[in-house]
């Protein structure tokens, strides 16, 4: 049996997208001053991207692991669960 890659595992989940993000960058100026841009590295679903001017948030890719709640050294990401009926649904098998 072969090992599943992360992209294969991400394909096994379903996500019902809300119109409003459950992930919010509190202050883009904090992102501009951040030298390491750690959020662009620690998120397994590549939700965060640095454009050179600001951090963009592709919240529709979020797998709700909560890493960004503790991964940002400046705690500049406001994270809450998506409102009822929205968010991720895991499929096993």
mmCIF file with all atom_site columns, C-alpha atoms in Angstrom:
data_model
loop_
_atom_site.group_PDB
_atom_site.id
_atom_site.type_symbol
_atom_site.label_atom_id
_atom_site.label_alt_id
_atom_site.label_comp_id
_atom_site.label_asym_id
_atom_site.label_entity_id
_atom_site.label_seq_id
_atom_site.pdbx_PDB_ins_code
_atom_site.Cartn_x
_atom_site.Cartn_y
_atom_site.Cartn_z
_atom_site.occupancy
_atom_site.B_iso_or_equiv
_atom_site.pdbx_formal_charge
_atom_site.auth_seq_id
_atom_site.auth_comp_id
_atom_site.auth_asym_id
_atom_site.auth_atom_id
_atom_site.pdbx_PDB_model_num
ATOM 1  C CA . UNK A 1 1  ? 0.000   0.000  0.000  1.00 0.00 ? 1  UNK A CA 1
ATOM 2  C CA . UNK A 1 2  ? 1.504   3.343  -0.997 1.00 0.00 ? 2  UNK A CA 1
ATOM 3  C CA . UNK A 1 3  ? 1.709   6.431  1.184  1.00 0.00 ? 3  UNK A CA 1
ATOM 4  C CA . UNK A 1 4  ? -0.791  9.175  0.389  1.00 0.00 ? 4  UNK A CA 1
ATOM 5  C CA . UNK A 1 5  ? 0.696   12.588 -0.288 1.00 0.00 ? 5  UNK A CA 1
ATOM 6  C CA . UNK A 1 6  ? -0.766  15.689 1.363  1.00 0.00 ? 6  UNK A CA 1
ATOM 7  C CA . UNK A 1 7  ? -2.425  16.788 -1.897 1.00 0.00 ? 7  UNK A CA 1
ATOM 8  C CA . UNK A 1 8  ? -4.142  13.387 -2.113 1.00 0.00 ? 8  UNK A CA 1
ATOM 9  C CA . UNK A 1 9  ? -5.352  13.678 1.468  1.00 0.00 ? 9  UNK A CA 1
ATOM 10 C CA . UNK A 1 10 ? -6.670  17.202 0.909  1.00 0.00 ? 10 UNK A CA 1
ATOM 11 C CA . UNK A 1 11 ? -8.684  15.845 -2.009 1.00 0.00 ? 11 UNK A CA 1
ATOM 12 C CA . UNK A 1 12 ? -10.645 13.610 0.415  1.00 0.00 ? 12 UNK A CA 1
ATOM 13 C CA . UNK A 1 13 ? -12.304 16.531 2.208  1.00 0.00 ? 13 UNK A CA 1
ATOM 14 C CA . UNK A 1 14 ? -15.347 18.591 1.306  1.00 0.00 ? 14 UNK A CA 1
ATOM 15 C CA . UNK A 1 15 ? -15.777 22.228 2.131  1.00 0.00 ? 15 UNK A CA 1
ATOM 16 C CA . UNK A 1 16 ? -18.956 24.281 2.059  1.00 0.00 ? 16 UNK A CA 1
ATOM 17 C CA . UNK A 1 17 ? -17.752 27.842 1.517  1.00 0.00 ? 17 UNK A CA 1
ATOM 18 C CA . UNK A 1 18 ? -19.343 30.743 3.338  1.00 0.00 ? 18 UNK A CA 1
ATOM 19 C CA . UNK A 1 19 ? -19.320 34.192 1.747  1.00 0.00 ? 19 UNK A CA 1
ATOM 20 C CA . UNK A 1 20 ? -17.585 35.629 4.801  1.00 0.00 ? 20 UNK A CA 1
ATOM 21 C CA . UNK A 1 21 ? -14.116 34.586 5.926  1.00 0.00 ? 21 UNK A CA 1
ATOM 22 C CA . UNK A 1 22 ? -13.619 32.984 9.317  1.00 0.00 ? 22 UNK A CA 1
ATOM 23 C CA . UNK A 1 23 ? -9.923  33.952 9.106  1.00 0.00 ? 23 UNK A CA 1
ATOM 24 C CA . UNK A 1 24 ? -8.995  37.603 9.451  1.00 0.00 ? 24 UNK A CA 1
ATOM 25 C CA . UNK A 1 25 ? -5.633  39.332 9.344  1.00 0.00 ? 25 UNK A CA 1
ATOM 26 C CA . UNK A 1 26 ? -5.918  41.796 12.223 1.00 0.00 ? 26 UNK A CA 1
ATOM 27 C CA . UNK A 1 27 ? -3.369  44.326 10.948 1.00 0.00 ? 27 UNK A CA 1
ATOM 28 C CA . UNK A 1 28 ? -1.647  44.194 7.554  1.00 0.00 ? 28 UNK A CA 1
ATOM 29 C CA . UNK A 1 29 ? 1.057   46.522 8.870  1.00 0.00 ? 29 UNK A CA 1
ATOM 30 C CA . UNK A 1 30 ? 2.138   43.729 11.242 1.00 0.00 ? 30 UNK A CA 1
ATOM 31 C CA . UNK A 1 31 ? 2.452   41.450 8.190  1.00 0.00 ? 31 UNK A CA 1
ATOM 32 C CA . UNK A 1 32 ? 4.543   44.034 6.339  1.00 0.00 ? 32 UNK A CA 1
ATOM 33 C CA . UNK A 1 33 ? 6.966   44.257 9.271  1.00 0.00 ? 33 UNK A CA 1
ATOM 34 C CA . UNK A 1 34 ? 7.147   40.462 9.652  1.00 0.00 ? 34 UNK A CA 1
ATOM 35 C CA . UNK A 1 35 ? 10.487  39.253 8.325  1.00 0.00 ? 35 UNK A CA 1
ATOM 36 C CA . UNK A 1 36 ? 9.751   35.524 8.181  1.00 0.00 ? 36 UNK A CA 1
ATOM 37 C CA . UNK A 1 37 ? 6.159   35.430 6.830  1.00 0.00 ? 37 UNK A CA 1
ATOM 38 C CA . UNK A 1 38 ? 5.708   32.191 8.763  1.00 0.00 ? 38 UNK A CA 1
ATOM 39 C CA . UNK A 1 39 ? 2.022   31.904 7.896  1.00 0.00 ? 39 UNK A CA 1
ATOM 40 C CA . UNK A 1 40 ? 3.001   31.249 4.281  1.00 0.00 ? 40 UNK A CA 1
ATOM 41 C CA . UNK A 1 41 ? 4.959   28.198 5.435  1.00 0.00 ? 41 UNK A CA 1
ATOM 42 C CA . UNK A 1 42 ? 3.142   26.518 8.335  1.00 0.00 ? 42 UNK A CA 1
ATOM 43 C CA . UNK A 1 43 ? -0.348  26.233 6.830  1.00 0.00 ? 43 UNK A CA 1
ATOM 44 C CA . UNK A 1 44 ? -0.810  22.762 5.310  1.00 0.00 ? 44 UNK A CA 1
ATOM 45 C CA . UNK A 1 45 ? -3.546  24.054 2.982  1.00 0.00 ? 45 UNK A CA 1
ATOM 46 C CA . UNK A 1 46 ? -1.620  27.088 1.684  1.00 0.00 ? 46 UNK A CA 1
ATOM 47 C CA . UNK A 1 47 ? -4.292  29.509 2.898  1.00 0.00 ? 47 UNK A CA 1
ATOM 48 C CA . UNK A 1 48 ? -1.888  32.437 3.354  1.00 0.00 ? 48 UNK A CA 1
ATOM 49 C CA . UNK A 1 49 ? 0.113   34.095 0.595  1.00 0.00 ? 49 UNK A CA 1
ATOM 50 C CA . UNK A 1 50 ? 2.356   37.145 0.718  1.00 0.00 ? 50 UNK A CA 1
ATOM 51 C CA . UNK A 1 51 ? 1.836   39.305 -2.389 1.00 0.00 ? 51 UNK A CA 1
ATOM 52 C CA . UNK A 1 52 ? 4.719   41.655 -1.680 1.00 0.00 ? 52 UNK A CA 1
ATOM 53 C CA . UNK A 1 53 ? 2.349   44.214 -0.192 1.00 0.00 ? 53 UNK A CA 1
ATOM 54 C CA . UNK A 1 54 ? -0.109  42.251 1.916  1.00 0.00 ? 54 UNK A CA 1
ATOM 55 C CA . UNK A 1 55 ? -1.053  38.807 3.153  1.00 0.00 ? 55 UNK A CA 1
ATOM 56 C CA . UNK A 1 56 ? -3.982  37.330 1.264  1.00 0.00 ? 56 UNK A CA 1
ATOM 57 C CA . UNK A 1 57 ? -6.242  34.729 2.851  1.00 0.00 ? 57 UNK A CA 1
ATOM 58 C CA . UNK A 1 58 ? -7.786  31.930 0.770  1.00 0.00 ? 58 UNK A CA 1
ATOM 59 C CA . UNK A 1 59 ? -10.138 30.910 3.593  1.00 0.00 ? 59 UNK A CA 1
ATOM 60 C CA . UNK A 1 60 ? -12.021 28.544 1.319  1.00 0.00 ? 60 UNK A CA 1
ATOM 61 C CA . UNK A 1 61 ? -8.965  26.234 1.428  1.00 0.00 ? 61 UNK A CA 1
ATOM 62 C CA . UNK A 1 62 ? -8.839  26.120 5.248  1.00 0.00 ? 62 UNK A CA 1
ATOM 63 C CA . UNK A 1 63 ? -8.918  22.642 6.794  1.00 0.00 ? 63 UNK A CA 1
ATOM 64 C CA . UNK A 1 64 ? -9.638  24.079 10.273 1.00 0.00 ? 64 UNK A CA 1
ATOM 65 C CA . UNK A 1 65 ? -6.529  22.605 11.861 1.00 0.00 ? 65 UNK A CA 1
ATOM 66 C CA . UNK A 1 66 ? -5.988  25.746 13.961 1.00 0.00 ? 66 UNK A CA 1
ATOM 67 C CA . UNK A 1 67 ? -2.267  26.003 13.259 1.00 0.00 ? 67 UNK A CA 1
ATOM 68 C CA . UNK A 1 68 ? -2.561  29.687 12.413 1.00 0.00 ? 68 UNK A CA 1
ATOM 69 C CA . UNK A 1 69 ? -4.008  30.433 15.874 1.00 0.00 ? 69 UNK A CA 1
ATOM 70 C CA . UNK A 1 70 ? -0.643  29.652 17.402 1.00 0.00 ? 70 UNK A CA 1
ATOM 71 C CA . UNK A 1 71 ? 1.751   29.758 14.436 1.00 0.00 ? 71 UNK A CA 1
ATOM 72 C CA . UNK A 1 72 ? 1.805   33.503 13.850 1.00 0.00 ? 72 UNK A CA 1
ATOM 73 C CA . UNK A 1 73 ? 4.470   34.874 16.205 1.00 0.00 ? 73 UNK A CA 1
ATOM 74 C CA . UNK A 1 74 ? 2.529   38.155 16.498 1.00 0.00 ? 74 UNK A CA 1
ATOM 75 C CA . UNK A 1 75 ? -0.905  36.493 16.926 1.00 0.00 ? 75 UNK A CA 1
ATOM 76 C CA . UNK A 1 76 ? -2.091  38.619 14.011 1.00 0.00 ? 76 UNK A CA 1
ATOM 77 C CA . UNK A 1 77 ? -4.608  36.091 12.675 1.00 0.00 ? 77 UNK A CA 1
ATOM 78 C CA . UNK A 1 78 ? -8.123  36.022 14.113 1.00 0.00 ? 78 UNK A CA 1
ATOM 79 C CA . UNK A 1 79 ? -9.402  32.448 13.750 1.00 0.00 ? 79 UNK A CA 1
ATOM 80 C CA . UNK A 1 80 ? -12.887 31.174 14.537 1.00 0.00 ? 80 UNK A CA 1
ATOM 81 C CA . UNK A 1 81 ? -14.803 28.129 13.366 1.00 0.00 ? 81 UNK A CA 1
ATOM 82 C CA . UNK A 1 82 ? -17.002 28.806 10.335 1.00 0.00 ? 82 UNK A CA 1
ATOM 83 C CA . UNK A 1 83 ? -20.623 29.456 11.240 1.00 0.00 ? 83 UNK A CA 1
ATOM 84 C CA . UNK A 1 84 ? -23.031 26.524 11.354 1.00 0.00 ? 84 UNK A CA 1
ATOM 85 C CA . UNK A 1 85 ? -23.413 24.500 8.192  1.00 0.00 ? 85 UNK A CA 1
ATOM 86 C CA . UNK A 1 86 ? -20.232 25.853 6.639  1.00 0.00 ? 86 UNK A CA 1
ATOM 87 C CA . UNK A 1 87 ? -16.672 24.660 6.732  1.00 0.00 ? 87 UNK A CA 1
ATOM 88 C CA . UNK A 1 88 ? -14.992 21.336 6.318  1.00 0.00 ? 88 UNK A CA 1
ATOM 89 C CA . UNK A 1 89 ? -16.412 17.817 6.177  1.00 0.00 ? 89 UNK A CA 1
ATOM 90 C CA . UNK A 1 90 ? -13.957 14.964 6.405  1.00 0.00 ? 90 UNK A CA 1
ATOM 91 C CA . UNK A 1 91 ? -14.510 11.727 4.479  1.00 0.00 ? 91 UNK A CA 1
ATOM 92 C CA . UNK A 1 92 ? -12.759 8.571  5.595  1.00 0.00 ? 92 UNK A CA 1
ATOM 93 C CA . UNK A 1 93 ? -11.939 5.703  3.315  1.00 0.00 ? 93 UNK A CA 1
#
